[in-house]
Short mmCIF file of C-alpha atoms and ligand atoms in Angstrom, two decimals:
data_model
loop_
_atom_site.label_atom_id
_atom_site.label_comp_id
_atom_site.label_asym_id
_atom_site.label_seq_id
_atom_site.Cartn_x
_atom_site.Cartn_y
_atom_site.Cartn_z
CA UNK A 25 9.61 -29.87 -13.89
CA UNK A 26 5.87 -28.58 -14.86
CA UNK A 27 6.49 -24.70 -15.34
CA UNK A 28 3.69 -22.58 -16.39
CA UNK A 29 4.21 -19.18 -17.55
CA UNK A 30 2.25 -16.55 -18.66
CA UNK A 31 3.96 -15.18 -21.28
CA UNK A 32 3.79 -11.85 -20.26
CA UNK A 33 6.18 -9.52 -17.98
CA UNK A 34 6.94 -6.78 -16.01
CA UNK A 35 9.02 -4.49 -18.36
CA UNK A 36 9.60 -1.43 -16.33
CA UNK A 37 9.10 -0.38 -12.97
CA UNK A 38 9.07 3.42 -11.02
CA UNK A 39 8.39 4.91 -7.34
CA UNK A 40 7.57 9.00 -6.74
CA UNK A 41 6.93 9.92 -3.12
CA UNK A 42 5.95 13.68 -2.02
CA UNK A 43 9.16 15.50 -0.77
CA UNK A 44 7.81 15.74 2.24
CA UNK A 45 9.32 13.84 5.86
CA UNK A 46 7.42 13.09 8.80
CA UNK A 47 9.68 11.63 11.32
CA UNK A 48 8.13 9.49 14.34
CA UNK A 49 9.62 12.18 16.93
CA UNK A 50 7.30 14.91 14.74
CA UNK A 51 4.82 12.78 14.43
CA UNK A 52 4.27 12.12 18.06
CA UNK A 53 5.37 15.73 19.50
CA UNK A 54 2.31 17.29 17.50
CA UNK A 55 0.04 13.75 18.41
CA UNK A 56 1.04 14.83 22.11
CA UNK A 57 0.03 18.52 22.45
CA UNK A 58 -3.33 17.47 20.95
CA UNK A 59 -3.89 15.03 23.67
CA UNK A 60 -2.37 17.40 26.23
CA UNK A 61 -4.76 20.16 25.06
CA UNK A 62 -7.69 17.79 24.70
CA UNK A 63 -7.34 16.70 28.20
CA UNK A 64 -7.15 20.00 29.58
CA UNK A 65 -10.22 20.73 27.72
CA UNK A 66 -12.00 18.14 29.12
CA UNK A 67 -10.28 17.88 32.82
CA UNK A 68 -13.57 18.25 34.37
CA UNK A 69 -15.07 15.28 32.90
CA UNK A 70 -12.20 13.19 33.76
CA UNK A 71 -11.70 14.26 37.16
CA UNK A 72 -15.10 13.33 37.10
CA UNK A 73 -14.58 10.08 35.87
CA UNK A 74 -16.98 10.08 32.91
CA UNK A 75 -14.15 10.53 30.11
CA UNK A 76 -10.79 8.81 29.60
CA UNK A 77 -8.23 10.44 29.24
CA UNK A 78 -6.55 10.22 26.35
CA UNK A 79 -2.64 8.56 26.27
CA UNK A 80 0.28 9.86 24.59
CA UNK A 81 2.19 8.51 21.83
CA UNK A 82 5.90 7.39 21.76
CA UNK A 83 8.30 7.06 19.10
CA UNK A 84 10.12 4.09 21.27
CA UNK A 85 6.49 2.24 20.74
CA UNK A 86 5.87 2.84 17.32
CA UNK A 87 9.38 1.42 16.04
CA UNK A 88 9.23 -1.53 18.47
CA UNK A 89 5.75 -2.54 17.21
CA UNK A 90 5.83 -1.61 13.18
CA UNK A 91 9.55 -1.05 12.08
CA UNK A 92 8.25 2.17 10.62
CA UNK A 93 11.08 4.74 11.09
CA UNK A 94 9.51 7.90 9.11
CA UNK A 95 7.29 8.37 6.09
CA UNK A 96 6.61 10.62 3.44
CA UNK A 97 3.45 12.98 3.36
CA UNK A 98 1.52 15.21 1.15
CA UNK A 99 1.18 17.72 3.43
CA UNK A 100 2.56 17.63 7.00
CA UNK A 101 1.61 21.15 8.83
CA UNK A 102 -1.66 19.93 9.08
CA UNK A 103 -0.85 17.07 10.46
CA UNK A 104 1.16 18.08 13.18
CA UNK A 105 -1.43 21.17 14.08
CA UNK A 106 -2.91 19.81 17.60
CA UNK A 107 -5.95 22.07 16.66
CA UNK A 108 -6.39 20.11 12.93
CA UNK A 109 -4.44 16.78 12.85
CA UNK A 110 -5.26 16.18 9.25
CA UNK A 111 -3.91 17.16 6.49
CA UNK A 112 -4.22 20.20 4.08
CA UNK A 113 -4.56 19.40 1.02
CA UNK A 114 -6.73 22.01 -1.13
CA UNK A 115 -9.77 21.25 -2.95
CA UNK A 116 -8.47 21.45 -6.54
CA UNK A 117 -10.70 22.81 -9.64
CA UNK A 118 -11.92 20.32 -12.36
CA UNK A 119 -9.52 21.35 -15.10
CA UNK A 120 -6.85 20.77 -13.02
CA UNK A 121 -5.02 17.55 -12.86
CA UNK A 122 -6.52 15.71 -9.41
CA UNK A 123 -4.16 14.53 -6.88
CA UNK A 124 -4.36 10.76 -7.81
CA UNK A 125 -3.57 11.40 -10.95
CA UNK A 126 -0.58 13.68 -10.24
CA UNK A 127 0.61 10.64 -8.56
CA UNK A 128 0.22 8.43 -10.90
CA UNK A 129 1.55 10.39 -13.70
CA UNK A 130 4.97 10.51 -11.52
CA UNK A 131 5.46 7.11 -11.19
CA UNK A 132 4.41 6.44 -14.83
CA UNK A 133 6.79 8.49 -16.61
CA UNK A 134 9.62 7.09 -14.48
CA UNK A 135 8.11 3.51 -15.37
CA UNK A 136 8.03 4.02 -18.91
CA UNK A 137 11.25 5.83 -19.86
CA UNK A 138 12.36 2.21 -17.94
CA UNK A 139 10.69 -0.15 -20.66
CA UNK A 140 11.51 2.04 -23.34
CA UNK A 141 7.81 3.15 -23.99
CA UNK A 142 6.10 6.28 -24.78
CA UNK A 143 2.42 7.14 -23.13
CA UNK A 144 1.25 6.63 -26.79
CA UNK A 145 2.51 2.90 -26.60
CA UNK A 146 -0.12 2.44 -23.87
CA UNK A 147 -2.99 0.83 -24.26
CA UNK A 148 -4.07 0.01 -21.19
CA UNK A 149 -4.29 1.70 -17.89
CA UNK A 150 -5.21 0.21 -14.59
CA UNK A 151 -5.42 2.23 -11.60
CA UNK A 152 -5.10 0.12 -8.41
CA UNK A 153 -5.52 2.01 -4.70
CA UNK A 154 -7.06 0.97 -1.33
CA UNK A 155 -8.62 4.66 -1.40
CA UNK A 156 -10.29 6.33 -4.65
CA UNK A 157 -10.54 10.10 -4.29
CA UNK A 158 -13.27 9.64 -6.71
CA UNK A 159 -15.76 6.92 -8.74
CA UNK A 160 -16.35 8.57 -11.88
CA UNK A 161 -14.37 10.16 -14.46
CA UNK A 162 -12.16 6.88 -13.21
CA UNK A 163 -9.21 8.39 -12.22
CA UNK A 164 -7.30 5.75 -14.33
CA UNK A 165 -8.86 7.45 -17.40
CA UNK A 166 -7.55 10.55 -16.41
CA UNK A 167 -4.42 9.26 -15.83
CA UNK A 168 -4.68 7.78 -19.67
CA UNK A 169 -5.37 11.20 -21.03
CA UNK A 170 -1.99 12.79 -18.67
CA UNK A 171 0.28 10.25 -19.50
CA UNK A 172 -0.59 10.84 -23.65
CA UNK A 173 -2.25 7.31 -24.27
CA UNK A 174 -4.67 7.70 -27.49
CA UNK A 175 -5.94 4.36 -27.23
CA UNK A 176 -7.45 1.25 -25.71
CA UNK A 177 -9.12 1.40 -22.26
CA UNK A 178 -8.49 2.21 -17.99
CA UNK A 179 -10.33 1.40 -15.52
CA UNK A 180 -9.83 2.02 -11.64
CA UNK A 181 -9.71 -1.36 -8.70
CA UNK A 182 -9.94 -1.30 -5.18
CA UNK A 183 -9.78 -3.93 -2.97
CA UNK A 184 -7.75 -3.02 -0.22
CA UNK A 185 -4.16 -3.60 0.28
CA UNK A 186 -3.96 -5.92 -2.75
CA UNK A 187 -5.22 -3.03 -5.31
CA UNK A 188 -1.63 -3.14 -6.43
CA UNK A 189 -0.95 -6.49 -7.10
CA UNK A 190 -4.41 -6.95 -8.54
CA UNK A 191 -4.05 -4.39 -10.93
CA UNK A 192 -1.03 -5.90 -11.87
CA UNK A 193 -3.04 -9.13 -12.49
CA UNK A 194 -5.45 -7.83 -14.57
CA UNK A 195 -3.40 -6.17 -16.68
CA UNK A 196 -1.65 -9.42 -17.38
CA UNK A 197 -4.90 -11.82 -18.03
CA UNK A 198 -6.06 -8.64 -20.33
CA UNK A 199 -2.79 -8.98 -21.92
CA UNK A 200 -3.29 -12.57 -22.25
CA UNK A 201 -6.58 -12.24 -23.82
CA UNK A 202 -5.30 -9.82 -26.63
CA UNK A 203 -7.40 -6.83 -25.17
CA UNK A 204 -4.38 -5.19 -24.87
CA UNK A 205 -0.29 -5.14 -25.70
CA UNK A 206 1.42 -2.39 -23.74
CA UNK A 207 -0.63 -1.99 -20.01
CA UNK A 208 0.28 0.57 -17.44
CA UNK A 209 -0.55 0.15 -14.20
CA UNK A 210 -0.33 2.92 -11.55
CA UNK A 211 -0.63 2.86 -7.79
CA UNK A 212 -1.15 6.39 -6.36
CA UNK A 213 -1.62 5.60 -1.98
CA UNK A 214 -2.20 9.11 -0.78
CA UNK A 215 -3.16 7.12 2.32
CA UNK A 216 -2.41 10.02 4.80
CA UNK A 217 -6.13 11.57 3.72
CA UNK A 218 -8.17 7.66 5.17
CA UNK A 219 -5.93 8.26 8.64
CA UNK A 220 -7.53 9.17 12.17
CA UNK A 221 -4.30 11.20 13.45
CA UNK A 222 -6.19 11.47 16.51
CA UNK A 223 -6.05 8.01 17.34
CA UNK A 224 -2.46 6.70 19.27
CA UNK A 225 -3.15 3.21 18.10
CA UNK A 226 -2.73 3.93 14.48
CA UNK A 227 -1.98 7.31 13.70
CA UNK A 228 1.99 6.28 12.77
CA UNK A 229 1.09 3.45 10.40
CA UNK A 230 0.48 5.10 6.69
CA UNK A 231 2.53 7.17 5.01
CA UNK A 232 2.20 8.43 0.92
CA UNK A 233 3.67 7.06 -2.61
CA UNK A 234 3.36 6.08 -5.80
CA UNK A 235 4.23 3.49 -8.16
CA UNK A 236 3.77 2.02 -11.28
CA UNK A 237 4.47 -0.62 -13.81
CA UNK A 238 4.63 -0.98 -17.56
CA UNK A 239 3.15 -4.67 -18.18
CA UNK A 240 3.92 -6.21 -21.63
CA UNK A 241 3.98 -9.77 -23.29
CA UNK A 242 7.53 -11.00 -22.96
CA UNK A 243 8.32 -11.34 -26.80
CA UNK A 244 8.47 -7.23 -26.90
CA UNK A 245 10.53 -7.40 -22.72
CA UNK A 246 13.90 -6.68 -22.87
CA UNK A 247 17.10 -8.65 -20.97
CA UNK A 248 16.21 -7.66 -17.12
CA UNK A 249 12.62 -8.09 -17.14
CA UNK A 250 10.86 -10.26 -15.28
CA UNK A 251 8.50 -12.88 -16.35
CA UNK A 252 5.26 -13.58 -14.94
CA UNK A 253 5.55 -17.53 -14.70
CA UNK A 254 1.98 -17.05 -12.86
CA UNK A 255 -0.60 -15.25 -10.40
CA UNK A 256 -3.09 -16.00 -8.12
CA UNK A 257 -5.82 -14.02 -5.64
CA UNK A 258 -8.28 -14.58 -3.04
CA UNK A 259 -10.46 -13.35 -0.69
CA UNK A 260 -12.18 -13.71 2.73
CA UNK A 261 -14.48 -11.31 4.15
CA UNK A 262 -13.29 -10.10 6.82
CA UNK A 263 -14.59 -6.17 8.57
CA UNK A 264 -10.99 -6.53 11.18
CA UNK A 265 -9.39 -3.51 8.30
CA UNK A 266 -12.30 -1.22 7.67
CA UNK A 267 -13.41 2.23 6.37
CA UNK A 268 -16.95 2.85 5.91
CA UNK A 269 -16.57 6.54 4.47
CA UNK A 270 -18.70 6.57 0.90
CA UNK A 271 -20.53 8.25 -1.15
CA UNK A 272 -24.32 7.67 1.60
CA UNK A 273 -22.52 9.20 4.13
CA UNK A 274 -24.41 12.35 3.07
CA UNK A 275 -27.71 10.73 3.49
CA UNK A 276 -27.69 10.36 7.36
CA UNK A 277 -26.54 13.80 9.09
CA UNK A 278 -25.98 11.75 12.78
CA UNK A 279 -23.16 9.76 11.19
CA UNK A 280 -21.76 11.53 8.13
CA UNK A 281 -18.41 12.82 10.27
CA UNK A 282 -18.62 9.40 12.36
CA UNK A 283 -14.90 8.00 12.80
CA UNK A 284 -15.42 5.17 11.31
CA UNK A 285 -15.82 6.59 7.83
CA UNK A 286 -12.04 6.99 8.65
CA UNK A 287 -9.21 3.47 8.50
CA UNK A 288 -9.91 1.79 12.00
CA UNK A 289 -8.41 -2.03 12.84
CA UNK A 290 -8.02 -4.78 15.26
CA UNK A 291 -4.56 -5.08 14.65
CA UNK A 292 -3.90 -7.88 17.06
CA UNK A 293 -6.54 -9.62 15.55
CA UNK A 294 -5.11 -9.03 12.07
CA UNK A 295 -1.95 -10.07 12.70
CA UNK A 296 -3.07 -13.41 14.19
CA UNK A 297 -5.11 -14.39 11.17
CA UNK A 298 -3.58 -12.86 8.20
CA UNK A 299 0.04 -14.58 8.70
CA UNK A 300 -1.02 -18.04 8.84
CA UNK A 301 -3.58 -17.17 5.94
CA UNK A 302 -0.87 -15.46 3.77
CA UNK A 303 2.13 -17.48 4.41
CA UNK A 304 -0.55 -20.45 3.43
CA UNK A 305 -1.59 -19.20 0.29
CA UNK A 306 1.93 -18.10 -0.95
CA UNK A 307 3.49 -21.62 0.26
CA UNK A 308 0.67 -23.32 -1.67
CA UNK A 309 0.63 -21.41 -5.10
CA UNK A 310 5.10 -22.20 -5.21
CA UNK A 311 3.56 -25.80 -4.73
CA UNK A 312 1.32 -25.61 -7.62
CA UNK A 313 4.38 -24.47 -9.96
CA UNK A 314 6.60 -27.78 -8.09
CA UNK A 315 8.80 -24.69 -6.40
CA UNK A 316 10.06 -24.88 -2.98
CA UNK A 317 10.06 -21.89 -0.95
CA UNK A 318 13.94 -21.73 -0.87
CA UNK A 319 14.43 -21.71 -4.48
CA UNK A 320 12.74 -17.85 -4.38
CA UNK A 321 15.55 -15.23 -4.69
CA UNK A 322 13.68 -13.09 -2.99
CA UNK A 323 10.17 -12.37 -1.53
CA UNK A 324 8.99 -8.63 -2.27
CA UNK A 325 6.11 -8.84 0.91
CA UNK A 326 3.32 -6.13 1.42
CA UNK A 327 5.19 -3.64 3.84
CA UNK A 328 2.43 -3.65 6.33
CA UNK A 329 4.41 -4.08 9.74
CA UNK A 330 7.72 -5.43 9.69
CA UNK A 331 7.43 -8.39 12.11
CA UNK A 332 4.34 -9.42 10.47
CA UNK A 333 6.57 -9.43 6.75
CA UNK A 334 9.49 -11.06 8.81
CA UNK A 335 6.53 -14.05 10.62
CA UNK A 336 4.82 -14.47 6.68
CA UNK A 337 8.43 -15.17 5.56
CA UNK A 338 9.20 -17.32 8.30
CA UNK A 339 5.99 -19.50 8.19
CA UNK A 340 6.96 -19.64 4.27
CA UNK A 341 10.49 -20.52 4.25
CA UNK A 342 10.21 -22.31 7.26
CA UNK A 343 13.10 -20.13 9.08
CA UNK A 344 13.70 -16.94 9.12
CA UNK A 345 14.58 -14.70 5.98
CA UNK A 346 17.37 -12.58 5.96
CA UNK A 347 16.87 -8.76 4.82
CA UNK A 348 18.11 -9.47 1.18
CA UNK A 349 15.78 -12.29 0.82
CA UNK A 350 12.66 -10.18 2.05
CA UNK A 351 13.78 -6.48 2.02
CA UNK A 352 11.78 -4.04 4.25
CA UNK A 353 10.90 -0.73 2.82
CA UNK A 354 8.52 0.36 5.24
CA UNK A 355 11.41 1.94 7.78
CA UNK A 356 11.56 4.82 4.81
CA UNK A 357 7.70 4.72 3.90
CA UNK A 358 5.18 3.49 6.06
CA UNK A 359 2.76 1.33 4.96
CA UNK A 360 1.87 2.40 1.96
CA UNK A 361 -1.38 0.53 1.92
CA UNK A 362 -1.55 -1.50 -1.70
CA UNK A 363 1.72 0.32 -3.37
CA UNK A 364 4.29 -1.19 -0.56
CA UNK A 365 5.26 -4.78 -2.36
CA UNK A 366 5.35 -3.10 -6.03
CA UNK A 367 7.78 -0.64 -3.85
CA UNK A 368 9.66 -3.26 -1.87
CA UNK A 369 10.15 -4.85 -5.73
CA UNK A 370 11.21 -1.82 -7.71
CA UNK A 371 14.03 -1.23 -5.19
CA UNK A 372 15.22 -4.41 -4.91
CA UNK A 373 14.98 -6.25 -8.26
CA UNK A 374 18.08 -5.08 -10.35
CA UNK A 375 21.07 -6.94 -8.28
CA UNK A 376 19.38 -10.79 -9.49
CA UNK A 377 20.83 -12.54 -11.75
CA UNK A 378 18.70 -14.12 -15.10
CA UNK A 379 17.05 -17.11 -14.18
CA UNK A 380 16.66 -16.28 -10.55
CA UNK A 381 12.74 -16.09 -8.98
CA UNK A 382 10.88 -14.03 -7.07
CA UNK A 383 7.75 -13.99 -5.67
CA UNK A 384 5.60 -10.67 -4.97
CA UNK A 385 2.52 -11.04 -2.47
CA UNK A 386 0.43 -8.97 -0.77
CA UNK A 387 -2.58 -9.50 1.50
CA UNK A 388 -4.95 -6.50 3.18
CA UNK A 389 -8.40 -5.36 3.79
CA UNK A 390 -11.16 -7.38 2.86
CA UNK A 391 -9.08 -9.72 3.39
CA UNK A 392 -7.57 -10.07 0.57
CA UNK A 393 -4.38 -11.39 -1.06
CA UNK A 394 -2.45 -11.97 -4.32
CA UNK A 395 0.86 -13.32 -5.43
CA UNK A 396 2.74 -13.27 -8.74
CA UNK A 397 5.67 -15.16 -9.02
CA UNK A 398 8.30 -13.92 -11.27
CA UNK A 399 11.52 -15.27 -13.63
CA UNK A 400 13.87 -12.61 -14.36
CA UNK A 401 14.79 -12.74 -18.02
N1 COA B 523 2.37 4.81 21.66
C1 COA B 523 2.50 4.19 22.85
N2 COA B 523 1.76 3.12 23.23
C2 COA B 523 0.83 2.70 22.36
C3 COA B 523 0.62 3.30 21.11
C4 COA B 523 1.45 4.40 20.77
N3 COA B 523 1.32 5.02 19.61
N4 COA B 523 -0.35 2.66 20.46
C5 COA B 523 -0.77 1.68 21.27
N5 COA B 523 -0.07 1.69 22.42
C6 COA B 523 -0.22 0.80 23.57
C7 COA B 523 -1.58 0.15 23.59
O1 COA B 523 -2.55 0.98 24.18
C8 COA B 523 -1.31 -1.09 24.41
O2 COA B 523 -1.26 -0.75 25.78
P1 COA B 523 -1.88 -1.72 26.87
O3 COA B 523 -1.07 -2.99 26.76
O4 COA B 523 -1.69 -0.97 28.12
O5 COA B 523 -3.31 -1.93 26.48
C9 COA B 523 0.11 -1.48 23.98
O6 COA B 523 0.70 -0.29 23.48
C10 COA B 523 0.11 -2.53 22.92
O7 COA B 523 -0.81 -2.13 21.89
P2 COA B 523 -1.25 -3.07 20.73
O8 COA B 523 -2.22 -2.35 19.85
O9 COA B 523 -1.69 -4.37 21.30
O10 COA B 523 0.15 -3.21 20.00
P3 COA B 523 0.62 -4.28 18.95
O11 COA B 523 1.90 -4.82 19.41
O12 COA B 523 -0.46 -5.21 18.56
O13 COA B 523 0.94 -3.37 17.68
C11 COA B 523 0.02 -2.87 15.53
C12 COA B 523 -0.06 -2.65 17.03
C13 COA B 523 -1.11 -2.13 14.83
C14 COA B 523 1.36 -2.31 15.04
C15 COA B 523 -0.04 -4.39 15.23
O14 COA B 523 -1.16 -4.97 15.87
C16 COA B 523 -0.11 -4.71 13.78
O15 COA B 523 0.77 -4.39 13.01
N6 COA B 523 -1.13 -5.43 13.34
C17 COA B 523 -1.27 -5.77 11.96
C18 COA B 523 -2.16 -4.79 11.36
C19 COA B 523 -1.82 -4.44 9.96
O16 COA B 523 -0.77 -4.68 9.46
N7 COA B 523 -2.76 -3.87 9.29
C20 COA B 523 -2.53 -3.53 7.98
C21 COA B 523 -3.37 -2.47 7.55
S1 COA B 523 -3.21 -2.56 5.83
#
């Protein structure tokens, strides 16, 4: 059988979330005195029949249409506040570590003390997020200096929710080119700061982590590892997942605090387009390496809604998947925009046996999608 590989792998693997639990039933008791208090303020112009008013939330709703049972949050009194629904999270001085980074240093040292590595061993570090907190110092850069890397380079990508798997990419064809040997890649989603907690139709959907992944050529992987056989991407403009917040905003006063320069979707729309699109693309890069789609142990899926993951396995496989095949993490987190399939893989990796495959996909904003598929050594 033709079987490509890369000859790098994925040596070690770690998650940090904040400590922090939102539960749907908090979620949508503080969602609901906002609207109750916002209608009240505003009964006059809908008894007058020139506002809406605005509709409540229910927990029953938002498990039935995402899966999503809780999530973690940086900071969760804001959230529920009917008078702020956003959350607090302090402006932090220069010399101080910034959140992203914190983030990504969590997930790091987990990932390393996996593979065996130091931060010194790294020389390499790509920062992958659908939301940068900042352009310049990169944040990956920062994250070099934290994590005690004295060499090589880091730079930061964003391109929705396939940052992640992107990131992973790149670290691997840099690897391949011999710009690097030992590549970290972090994934710090502090989504809960791009949300519109005012809005019912998406206000339960993101919830905050971290990940990351050590990324080295497979002669210095250890038994356990997996093997990048290969990767792919893509892209397709698409403006159905958009946020237009940036750094013009600034420049015209009538729109700078617009809500659009907050995460707004057509998630019907979404959902029609991206599961044919992504169950496509993953079906046809397996053909390209002569697999079929059964011979995959397991199928680590961006966690963006949980019957979307189970139709993108289905349209794969052809049937549906059971849980083992294409575990769900997104009951515990959210979506956790780009980090979700790194998660979905670093919890449910270590119970496959040597030899077995895997493929890890994701597909997001922009649109756009990646896949790696994996050998575990
Ligand atoms: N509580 C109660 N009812 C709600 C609600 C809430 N929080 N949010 C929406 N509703 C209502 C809607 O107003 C609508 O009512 P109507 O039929 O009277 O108009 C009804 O529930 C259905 O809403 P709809 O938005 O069509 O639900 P859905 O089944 O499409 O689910 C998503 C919504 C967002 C979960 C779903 O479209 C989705 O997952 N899309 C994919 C998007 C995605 O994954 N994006 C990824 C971003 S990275």
């Amino acid at each position: 059988m033709a079987r490509t590989t890369t000859g790098i792998a994925i040596t070690g693997h770690g998650v940090w979330h904040p400590p922090s639990v939102l539960t749907n039933d908090e979620l949508v008791a503080g969602f609901n005195e906002f609207v109750r208090r916002d209608n009240a303020r505003h009964q006059a112009e809908i008894t007058a029949g020139v506002r809406e008013a605005l509709k409540e939330s229910t927990s029953e709703f938002i498990y039935r249409a995402s899966g999503i049972e809780q999530r973690y949050v940086q900071d969760k009194t804001g959230l529920v506040d009917p008078e702020r629904m956003c959350p607090n999270i302090p402006d932090r001085p220069e010399d101080q570590l910034s959140y992203q980074a914190e983030y990504a240093k969590h997930a790091a040292m987990i990932a390393l003390a996996k593979a065996g590595r130091a931060g010194e061993d790294v020389d390499l570090v790509v920062l992958g997020a659908s939301n940068l907190q900042r352009l310049y110092p990169a944040i990956a850069i920062e994250v070099q200096d934290a994590v005690g890397a004295k060499k090589g380079y880091a730079f930061d990508v964003s391109i929705g929710c396939s940052a992640a798997t992107g990131a992973t990419i790149m670290a691997q064809q840099a690897i391949q080119t011999g710009a690097a040997k030992c590549a970290l890649v972090v994934v710090p989603e502090l989504t809960t700061g791009h949300m519109n907690w005012r809005e019912r139709d998406s206000h339960f959907i993101f919830g905050d982590a971290s990940v990351a992944f050590v990324v080295e050529p497979v002669e210095r992987a250890k038994p356990g590892a997996w093997e990048i056989l290969s990767s792919r991407m893509m892209s397709k403009f698409s403006s159905n997942i958009r946020n237009n917040a940036g750094y013009l905003d600034r420049c015209d006063p009538s729109t700078e605090h617009a809500i659009d320069k907050l995460f707004h979707q057509h998630g019907r729309r979404v959902f029609k387009e991206v599961v044919p699109l992504a169950a496509k693309f993953i079906t046809e890069h397996l053909q390209s390496l002569e697999l079929a789609p059964s011979q995959i142990g397991r199928y680590w899926l961006h966690q963006a809604n949980q019957k979307l993951n189970e139709l993108v396995a289905e349209y794969t496989l052809g049937r549906k998947a059971t849980r083992e095949e294409a575990p769900i993490i997104l009951d515990e987190f959210g979506n956790t925009a780009s980090a979700g399939s790194l998660i979905a893989f670093s919890k449910h990796n270590e119970d496959l046996a040597p030899g077995t495959f895997g493929v890890m996909s994701s597909f997001g904003a922009g649109y756009s999608l990646a896949s790696l598929v994996l050998r575990r050594m």
